[in-house]
Every structure is written in C-alpha cells, then in structure tokens.
Amino acid sequence: QVQLVESGGGSVQPGGSLRLSCVVSQYTSRVMYIGWFRQATGKEREGVALISSGGGHKWVKDSVKGRFTISQDDAKNTVYLQMNSLNTEDSGLYYCAAGPRFSVVAGDFDFWGQGTQVTVSS
C-alpha cells in the first residue's frame, strides 16, 4: 500500500512563506504523478501543482504561478511545495496525492495523505 505523509503546514502572515513536504513510501505504476491539492472551507478540492515521478513534467495552477514551486528529492522520496508571497486565499487544508497519470481532477488520484493545514492571516 502506497503511503503519503505531508508536513510543513502552519500559520503565517500575508506575504510569508511555507514549504510543504510529502514523503512517498514507494513508486509504482499507479504512482506516476504526485500532486498537491488544497481545500478551503466550503469549497471543492482543487489541484495546485503536479510533478511526474521523474520530475520531467511539472504543472502549477495559474493563480499560484510565480509564487509556488513544486520539486522533488529522489534520494528522500520527497516532493516539496515551496509557497512564497502567501495571501489569505491560499489558506486551506493541503493534501499530497499520487496517481497514475497527469490530471488536475482529485478523483483521478488513488492515494492521499492526511493533509496539512495552511492558514494565512494577519
């Protein structure tokens, strides 16, 4: 069973930064893409950034381009989401997910972490 463990969430002021980490227990044919999703209270879960298992394909949601960066450390089986210039609209529960193909649809991902809370407020 593939397991994903997120960490790095917290509370920051607008303009601040956080780096989220997702440790992936193993890569299989069903774990070809790792994605970061977020869900704000009362809103649907949305894809924020994706990276292929080899790191060659990356995608970042338009609204966070230039502020968020997705990367991975193969030696540590860890995917990172560096978030800079955070604003209140970035608040939410951030999940790491693994799936077999590129997609921004949460339902296409088979494995999920427990989530880590990000709160941006003054």
PDB file of C-alpha atoms in Angstrom:
ATOM      1  CA  GLN A   1       0.000   0.000   0.000  1.00  0.00           C
ATOM      2  CA  VAL A   2       1.348   3.387  -1.005  1.00  0.00           C
ATOM      3  CA  GLN A   3       1.504   5.869   1.854  1.00  0.00           C
ATOM      4  CA  LEU A   4       1.913   9.615   1.671  1.00  0.00           C
ATOM      5  CA  VAL A   5       2.840  11.752   4.661  1.00  0.00           C
ATOM      6  CA  GLU A   6       2.642  15.541   4.498  1.00  0.00           C
ATOM      7  CA  SER A   7       4.248  18.062   6.786  1.00  0.00           C
ATOM      8  CA  GLY A   8       5.190  21.715   6.858  1.00  0.00           C
ATOM      9  CA  GLY A   9       1.880  23.478   7.243  1.00  0.00           C
ATOM     10  CA  GLY A  10       1.339  26.288   9.713  1.00  0.00           C
ATOM     11  CA  SER A  11       0.148  29.831  10.254  1.00  0.00           C
ATOM     12  CA  VAL A  12       1.797  32.749   8.515  1.00  0.00           C
ATOM     13  CA  GLN A  13       1.061  36.375   7.793  1.00  0.00           C
ATOM     14  CA  PRO A  14       0.281  37.572   4.266  1.00  0.00           C
ATOM     15  CA  GLY A  15       3.476  37.750   2.263  1.00  0.00           C
ATOM     16  CA  GLY A  16       5.047  34.916   4.203  1.00  0.00           C
ATOM     17  CA  SER A  17       6.391  31.574   3.007  1.00  0.00           C
ATOM     18  CA  LEU A  18       5.986  27.899   3.822  1.00  0.00           C
ATOM     19  CA  ARG A  19       7.459  24.720   2.396  1.00  0.00           C
ATOM     20  CA  LEU A  20       5.297  21.619   2.402  1.00  0.00           C
ATOM     21  CA  SER A  21       6.830  18.154   2.210  1.00  0.00           C
ATOM     22  CA  CYS A  22       5.303  14.868   1.083  1.00  0.00           C
ATOM     23  CA  VAL A  23       7.152  11.630   1.730  1.00  0.00           C
ATOM     24  CA  VAL A  24       6.147   8.885  -0.695  1.00  0.00           C
ATOM     25  CA  SER A  25       6.552   5.327   0.609  1.00  0.00           C
ATOM     26  CA  GLN A  26       7.045   3.792  -2.835  1.00  0.00           C
ATOM     27  CA  TYR A  27       6.713   4.489  -6.532  1.00  0.00           C
ATOM     28  CA  THR A  28       4.673   2.048  -8.590  1.00  0.00           C
ATOM     29  CA  SER A  29       2.829   2.083 -11.906  1.00  0.00           C
ATOM     30  CA  ARG A  30      -0.037   3.726 -10.003  1.00  0.00           C
ATOM     31  CA  VAL A  31       2.272   6.429  -8.640  1.00  0.00           C
ATOM     32  CA  MET A  32       3.429   8.217 -11.754  1.00  0.00           C
ATOM     33  CA  TYR A  33       2.370  11.701 -10.691  1.00  0.00           C
ATOM     34  CA  ILE A  34       2.408  13.390  -7.318  1.00  0.00           C
ATOM     35  CA  GLY A  35       0.045  16.280  -6.857  1.00  0.00           C
ATOM     36  CA  TRP A  36      -0.653  18.923  -4.273  1.00  0.00           C
ATOM     37  CA  PHE A  37      -4.318  19.747  -3.768  1.00  0.00           C
ATOM     38  CA  ARG A  38      -5.937  22.166  -1.397  1.00  0.00           C
ATOM     39  CA  GLN A  39      -9.402  22.571   0.029  1.00  0.00           C
ATOM     40  CA  ALA A  40     -10.666  25.717   1.645  1.00  0.00           C
ATOM     41  CA  THR A  41     -13.677  25.651   3.949  1.00  0.00           C
ATOM     42  CA  GLY A  42     -16.850  25.337   1.917  1.00  0.00           C
ATOM     43  CA  LYS A  43     -15.006  24.914  -1.369  1.00  0.00           C
ATOM     44  CA  GLU A  44     -14.118  21.999  -3.585  1.00  0.00           C
ATOM     45  CA  ARG A  45     -10.709  20.411  -3.537  1.00  0.00           C
ATOM     46  CA  GLU A  46      -8.527  21.893  -6.264  1.00  0.00           C
ATOM     47  CA  GLY A  47      -5.251  20.916  -7.846  1.00  0.00           C
ATOM     48  CA  VAL A  48      -2.399  23.317  -7.148  1.00  0.00           C
ATOM     49  CA  ALA A  49       0.717  21.641  -8.563  1.00  0.00           C
ATOM     50  CA  LEU A  50       1.784  18.345 -10.109  1.00  0.00           C
ATOM     51  CA  ILE A  51       5.087  16.637 -10.823  1.00  0.00           C
ATOM     52  CA  SER A  52       5.864  13.443 -12.692  1.00  0.00           C
ATOM     53  CA  SER A  53       7.776  10.660 -10.945  1.00  0.00           C
ATOM     54  CA  GLY A  54      10.915  11.502 -12.905  1.00  0.00           C
ATOM     55  CA  GLY A  55      10.479  15.217 -12.360  1.00  0.00           C
ATOM     56  CA  GLY A  56      10.441  15.972 -16.060  1.00  0.00           C
ATOM     57  CA  HIS A  57       6.872  17.198 -16.188  1.00  0.00           C
ATOM     58  CA  LYS A  58       5.605  19.893 -13.844  1.00  0.00           C
ATOM     59  CA  TRP A  59       2.399  21.874 -13.722  1.00  0.00           C
ATOM     60  CA  VAL A  60       1.349  24.735 -11.476  1.00  0.00           C
ATOM     61  CA  LYS A  61      -2.075  26.338 -11.264  1.00  0.00           C
ATOM     62  CA  ASP A  62      -2.222  29.737 -12.941  1.00  0.00           C
ATOM     63  CA  SER A  63      -3.252  31.574  -9.789  1.00  0.00           C
ATOM     64  CA  VAL A  64      -0.076  30.468  -7.976  1.00  0.00           C
ATOM     65  CA  LYS A  65       2.431  30.700 -10.821  1.00  0.00           C
ATOM     66  CA  GLY A  66       5.483  32.679  -9.823  1.00  0.00           C
ATOM     67  CA  ARG A  67       4.717  32.070  -6.135  1.00  0.00           C
ATOM     68  CA  PHE A  68       4.565  28.280  -5.750  1.00  0.00           C
ATOM     69  CA  THR A  69       7.223  25.819  -6.908  1.00  0.00           C
ATOM     70  CA  ILE A  70       6.976  22.041  -6.932  1.00  0.00           C
ATOM     71  CA  SER A  71      10.123  19.931  -6.755  1.00  0.00           C
ATOM     72  CA  GLN A  72      11.306  16.539  -5.614  1.00  0.00           C
ATOM     73  CA  ASP A  73      14.274  14.882  -3.960  1.00  0.00           C
ATOM     74  CA  ASP A  74      14.583  11.356  -5.357  1.00  0.00           C
ATOM     75  CA  ALA A  75      17.031  10.286  -2.682  1.00  0.00           C
ATOM     76  CA  LYS A  76      14.486  11.130   0.003  1.00  0.00           C
ATOM     77  CA  ASN A  77      11.345  10.065  -1.916  1.00  0.00           C
ATOM     78  CA  THR A  78      10.019  13.505  -1.054  1.00  0.00           C
ATOM     79  CA  VAL A  79       8.040  16.036  -3.055  1.00  0.00           C
ATOM     80  CA  TYR A  80       8.077  19.656  -1.953  1.00  0.00           C
ATOM     81  CA  LEU A  81       5.774  22.596  -2.474  1.00  0.00           C
ATOM     82  CA  GLN A  82       7.533  25.873  -1.839  1.00  0.00           C
ATOM     83  CA  MET A  83       4.953  28.594  -1.294  1.00  0.00           C
ATOM     84  CA  ASN A  84       6.004  32.249  -1.308  1.00  0.00           C
ATOM     85  CA  SER A  85       4.068  35.524  -1.143  1.00  0.00           C
ATOM     86  CA  LEU A  86       1.173  33.768   0.511  1.00  0.00           C
ATOM     87  CA  ASN A  87      -2.176  35.510   0.719  1.00  0.00           C
ATOM     88  CA  THR A  88      -5.386  34.766   2.576  1.00  0.00           C
ATOM     89  CA  GLU A  89      -6.861  32.964  -0.424  1.00  0.00           C
ATOM     90  CA  ASP A  90      -4.108  30.355  -0.123  1.00  0.00           C
ATOM     91  CA  SER A  91      -5.470  29.185   3.225  1.00  0.00           C
ATOM     92  CA  GLY A  92      -6.810  25.654   3.381  1.00  0.00           C
ATOM     93  CA  LEU A  93      -6.029  22.036   4.003  1.00  0.00           C
ATOM     94  CA  TYR A  94      -3.266  20.913   1.652  1.00  0.00           C
ATOM     95  CA  TYR A  95      -3.129  17.306   0.540  1.00  0.00           C
ATOM     96  CA  CYS A  96      -0.500  15.303  -1.242  1.00  0.00           C
ATOM     97  CA  ALA A  97      -1.852  12.719  -3.690  1.00  0.00           C
ATOM     98  CA  ALA A  98      -0.471  10.070  -6.025  1.00  0.00           C
ATOM     99  CA  GLY A  99      -1.951   8.881  -9.289  1.00  0.00           C
ATOM    100  CA  PRO A 100      -1.160   7.031 -12.496  1.00  0.00           C
ATOM    101  CA  ARG A 101      -1.342   9.956 -14.923  1.00  0.00           C
ATOM    102  CA  PHE A 102      -1.362  13.713 -15.287  1.00  0.00           C
ATOM    103  CA  SER A 103      -4.651  15.123 -14.048  1.00  0.00           C
ATOM    104  CA  VAL A 104      -5.975  18.040 -12.009  1.00  0.00           C
ATOM    105  CA  VAL A 105      -9.064  16.080 -11.016  1.00  0.00           C
ATOM    106  CA  ALA A 106      -8.918  14.836  -7.451  1.00  0.00           C
ATOM    107  CA  GLY A 107     -10.924  11.726  -8.326  1.00  0.00           C
ATOM    108  CA  ASP A 108      -8.148  10.527 -10.620  1.00  0.00           C
ATOM    109  CA  PHE A 109      -5.727  10.111  -7.721  1.00  0.00           C
ATOM    110  CA  ASP A 110      -5.660   6.781  -5.887  1.00  0.00           C
ATOM    111  CA  PHE A 111      -3.609   7.589  -2.795  1.00  0.00           C
ATOM    112  CA  TRP A 112      -3.889  10.523  -0.389  1.00  0.00           C
ATOM    113  CA  GLY A 113      -2.088  11.856   2.609  1.00  0.00           C
ATOM    114  CA  GLN A 114      -3.834  13.068   5.746  1.00  0.00           C
ATOM    115  CA  GLY A 115      -3.449  16.753   4.868  1.00  0.00           C
ATOM    116  CA  THR A 116      -1.616  19.651   6.446  1.00  0.00           C
ATOM    117  CA  GLN A 117      -3.277  22.943   7.374  1.00  0.00           C
ATOM    118  CA  VAL A 118      -2.096  26.241   5.928  1.00  0.00           C
ATOM    119  CA  THR A 119      -3.518  29.409   7.460  1.00  0.00           C
ATOM    120  CA  VAL A 120      -2.642  32.839   6.128  1.00  0.00           C
ATOM    121  CA  SER A 121      -3.936  35.705   8.214  1.00  0.00           C
ATOM    122  CA  SER A 122      -2.854  38.989   9.687  1.00  0.00           C
TER     123      SER A 122
END
